[in-house]
Amino acid sequence: AQSASGWKKRQMKKCALQTIQLIKGWAKNGNVNVVHYLYILEAELAVLQGKNEKTKQSFNAAIATSSRNGFLQDRALAHELASAHFKAHGDEFWRNYHIECSRTSYQEWGCSEKVEQLYVRCKDVKE
């Protein structure tokens, strides 16, 4: 989302807003298994809008909610996306923290190939 062009960003924002409304409806109707997706989408929308603090809050909420509800793969994804956000903003401490948490979560979920992919893609991040 961070490297998209102006037209592409507008399209992504429109799609995100529509999907957020859809998921909010599901959550309102009692489907608690989608709340973490809502936070992930809100974080990505905040990235597109340049709202740094909202981005951090939404990623943290996504991580906490997916952890609490046992969605390891979605916790891993939220950490991975948060890592990309912090990397784009030059914050190596939080980038490294989130990529390590992502690797750990993917490993706990049993997805060793994704863990290996992250090691290859993020060679500079040590354990």
mmCIF file of C-alpha atoms in Angstrom:
data_model
loop_
_atom_site.group_PDB
_atom_site.id
_atom_site.type_symbol
_atom_site.label_atom_id
_atom_site.label_comp_id
_atom_site.label_asym_id
_atom_site.label_seq_id
_atom_site.Cartn_x
_atom_site.Cartn_y
_atom_site.Cartn_z
ATOM 1 C CA ALA A 1 0.000 0.000 0.000
ATOM 2 C CA GLN A 2 2.847 2.380 0.825
ATOM 3 C CA SER A 3 4.399 2.359 -2.646
ATOM 4 C CA ALA A 4 1.174 2.637 -4.687
ATOM 5 C CA SER A 5 0.619 5.465 -7.170
ATOM 6 C CA GLY A 6 -2.063 8.149 -6.695
ATOM 7 C CA TRP A 7 -4.723 6.436 -8.833
ATOM 8 C CA LYS A 8 -3.972 3.044 -7.319
ATOM 9 C CA LYS A 9 -4.178 4.501 -3.795
ATOM 10 C CA ARG A 10 -7.627 5.955 -4.528
ATOM 11 C CA GLN A 11 -8.820 2.580 -5.797
ATOM 12 C CA MET A 12 -7.362 0.816 -2.762
ATOM 13 C CA LYS A 13 -8.984 3.312 -0.373
ATOM 14 C CA LYS A 14 -12.379 2.860 -2.033
ATOM 15 C CA CYS A 15 -12.120 -0.920 -1.846
ATOM 16 C CA ALA A 16 -10.900 -0.796 1.771
ATOM 17 C CA LEU A 17 -13.768 1.462 2.845
ATOM 18 C CA GLN A 18 -16.352 -0.828 1.214
ATOM 19 C CA THR A 19 -14.829 -3.911 2.806
ATOM 20 C CA ILE A 20 -14.563 -2.236 6.213
ATOM 21 C CA GLN A 21 -18.279 -1.432 6.099
ATOM 22 C CA LEU A 22 -19.081 -5.026 5.155
ATOM 23 C CA ILE A 23 -16.989 -6.467 7.988
ATOM 24 C CA LYS A 24 -18.406 -3.944 10.481
ATOM 25 C CA GLY A 25 -21.851 -5.261 9.580
ATOM 26 C CA TRP A 26 -20.776 -8.832 10.200
ATOM 27 C CA ALA A 27 -19.216 -7.895 13.544
ATOM 28 C CA LYS A 28 -22.329 -5.951 14.531
ATOM 29 C CA ASN A 29 -24.388 -9.059 13.816
ATOM 30 C CA GLY A 30 -22.279 -11.066 16.256
ATOM 31 C CA ASN A 31 -19.528 -12.530 14.107
ATOM 32 C CA VAL A 32 -16.550 -11.912 16.391
ATOM 33 C CA ASN A 33 -14.270 -14.015 14.187
ATOM 34 C CA VAL A 34 -13.795 -11.094 11.788
ATOM 35 C CA VAL A 35 -12.887 -8.266 14.157
ATOM 36 C CA HIS A 36 -9.135 -8.707 13.684
ATOM 37 C CA TYR A 37 -9.609 -8.442 9.904
ATOM 38 C CA LEU A 38 -11.356 -5.142 10.482
ATOM 39 C CA TYR A 39 -8.343 -3.850 12.391
ATOM 40 C CA ILE A 40 -5.924 -5.058 9.698
ATOM 41 C CA LEU A 41 -7.924 -3.263 7.008
ATOM 42 C CA GLU A 42 -8.183 -0.121 9.130
ATOM 43 C CA ALA A 43 -4.404 -0.188 9.593
ATOM 44 C CA GLU A 44 -3.778 -0.540 5.865
ATOM 45 C CA LEU A 45 -6.262 2.255 5.129
ATOM 46 C CA ALA A 46 -4.465 4.448 7.665
ATOM 47 C CA VAL A 47 -1.190 3.691 5.841
ATOM 48 C CA LEU A 48 -2.748 4.939 2.598
ATOM 49 C CA GLN A 49 -4.037 8.043 4.356
ATOM 50 C CA GLY A 50 -0.700 8.765 6.015
ATOM 51 C CA LYS A 51 -2.163 8.447 9.518
ATOM 52 C CA ASN A 52 0.832 7.013 11.343
ATOM 53 C CA GLU A 53 -0.643 6.873 14.859
ATOM 54 C CA LYS A 54 -3.893 5.274 13.617
ATOM 55 C CA THR A 55 -1.801 2.735 11.714
ATOM 56 C CA LYS A 56 0.081 1.723 14.873
ATOM 57 C CA GLN A 57 -3.110 1.530 16.961
ATOM 58 C CA SER A 58 -4.924 -0.583 14.383
ATOM 59 C CA PHE A 59 -2.027 -3.011 13.909
ATOM 60 C CA ASN A 60 -1.716 -3.385 17.692
ATOM 61 C CA ALA A 61 -5.461 -4.027 17.958
ATOM 62 C CA ALA A 62 -5.294 -6.582 15.133
ATOM 63 C CA ILE A 63 -2.409 -8.390 16.824
ATOM 64 C CA ALA A 64 -4.104 -8.415 20.229
ATOM 65 C CA THR A 65 -7.492 -9.511 18.867
ATOM 66 C CA SER A 66 -6.131 -12.264 16.644
ATOM 67 C CA SER A 67 -3.963 -13.514 19.534
ATOM 68 C CA ARG A 68 -6.853 -13.507 21.967
ATOM 69 C CA ASN A 69 -9.071 -15.412 19.535
ATOM 70 C CA GLY A 70 -6.435 -17.952 18.494
ATOM 71 C CA PHE A 71 -5.863 -16.855 14.888
ATOM 72 C CA LEU A 72 -2.104 -17.458 14.700
ATOM 73 C CA GLN A 73 -1.890 -16.968 10.947
ATOM 74 C CA ASP A 74 -3.642 -13.601 11.147
ATOM 75 C CA ARG A 75 -1.475 -12.491 14.062
ATOM 76 C CA ALA A 76 1.531 -13.388 11.912
ATOM 77 C CA LEU A 77 0.135 -11.414 8.979
ATOM 78 C CA ALA A 78 -0.577 -8.356 11.146
ATOM 79 C CA HIS A 79 2.982 -8.454 12.491
ATOM 80 C CA GLU A 80 4.351 -8.834 8.954
ATOM 81 C CA LEU A 81 2.366 -5.847 7.675
ATOM 82 C CA ALA A 82 3.312 -3.781 10.721
ATOM 83 C CA SER A 83 6.956 -4.604 10.045
ATOM 84 C CA ALA A 84 6.632 -3.289 6.484
ATOM 85 C CA HIS A 85 5.051 -0.090 7.814
ATOM 86 C CA PHE A 86 7.858 0.531 10.286
ATOM 87 C CA LYS A 87 10.493 -0.277 7.669
ATOM 88 C CA ALA A 88 8.956 2.324 5.339
ATOM 89 C CA HIS A 89 9.205 4.871 8.143
ATOM 90 C CA GLY A 90 12.812 4.011 8.990
ATOM 91 C CA ASP A 91 12.007 2.618 12.429
ATOM 92 C CA GLU A 92 14.323 -0.395 12.511
ATOM 93 C CA PHE A 93 13.606 -1.313 16.132
ATOM 94 C CA TRP A 94 9.865 -1.838 15.583
ATOM 95 C CA ARG A 95 10.415 -3.271 12.109
ATOM 96 C CA ASN A 96 12.714 -5.941 13.562
ATOM 97 C CA TYR A 97 10.400 -6.589 16.505
ATOM 98 C CA HIS A 98 7.383 -7.173 14.276
ATOM 99 C CA ILE A 99 9.229 -9.324 11.729
ATOM 100 C CA GLU A 100 10.514 -11.542 14.541
ATOM 101 C CA CYS A 101 7.008 -11.823 16.000
ATOM 102 C CA SER A 102 5.713 -12.643 12.533
ATOM 103 C CA ARG A 103 8.293 -15.417 12.089
ATOM 104 C CA THR A 104 7.453 -16.833 15.515
ATOM 105 C CA SER A 105 3.715 -16.750 14.823
ATOM 106 C CA TYR A 106 4.082 -18.419 11.428
ATOM 107 C CA GLN A 107 6.305 -21.067 13.050
ATOM 108 C CA GLU A 108 3.723 -21.688 15.803
ATOM 109 C CA TRP A 109 1.082 -22.042 13.094
ATOM 110 C CA GLY A 110 3.278 -24.639 11.374
ATOM 111 C CA CYS A 111 4.124 -22.678 8.243
ATOM 112 C CA SER A 112 7.864 -23.231 8.032
ATOM 113 C CA GLU A 113 8.047 -22.226 4.358
ATOM 114 C CA LYS A 114 6.691 -18.770 5.176
ATOM 115 C CA VAL A 115 9.223 -18.486 8.008
ATOM 116 C CA GLU A 116 11.991 -19.330 5.544
ATOM 117 C CA GLN A 117 10.603 -16.789 3.057
ATOM 118 C CA LEU A 118 10.765 -14.093 5.739
ATOM 119 C CA TYR A 119 14.359 -15.042 6.586
ATOM 120 C CA VAL A 120 15.316 -14.706 2.930
ATOM 121 C CA ARG A 121 13.404 -11.450 2.439
ATOM 122 C CA CYS A 122 14.656 -9.912 5.690
ATOM 123 C CA LYS A 123 18.222 -11.181 5.804
ATOM 124 C CA ASP A 124 19.365 -8.149 7.748
ATOM 125 C CA VAL A 125 17.073 -8.911 10.708
ATOM 126 C CA LYS A 126 18.776 -11.198 13.177
ATOM 127 C CA GLU A 127 17.043 -13.371 15.761
#
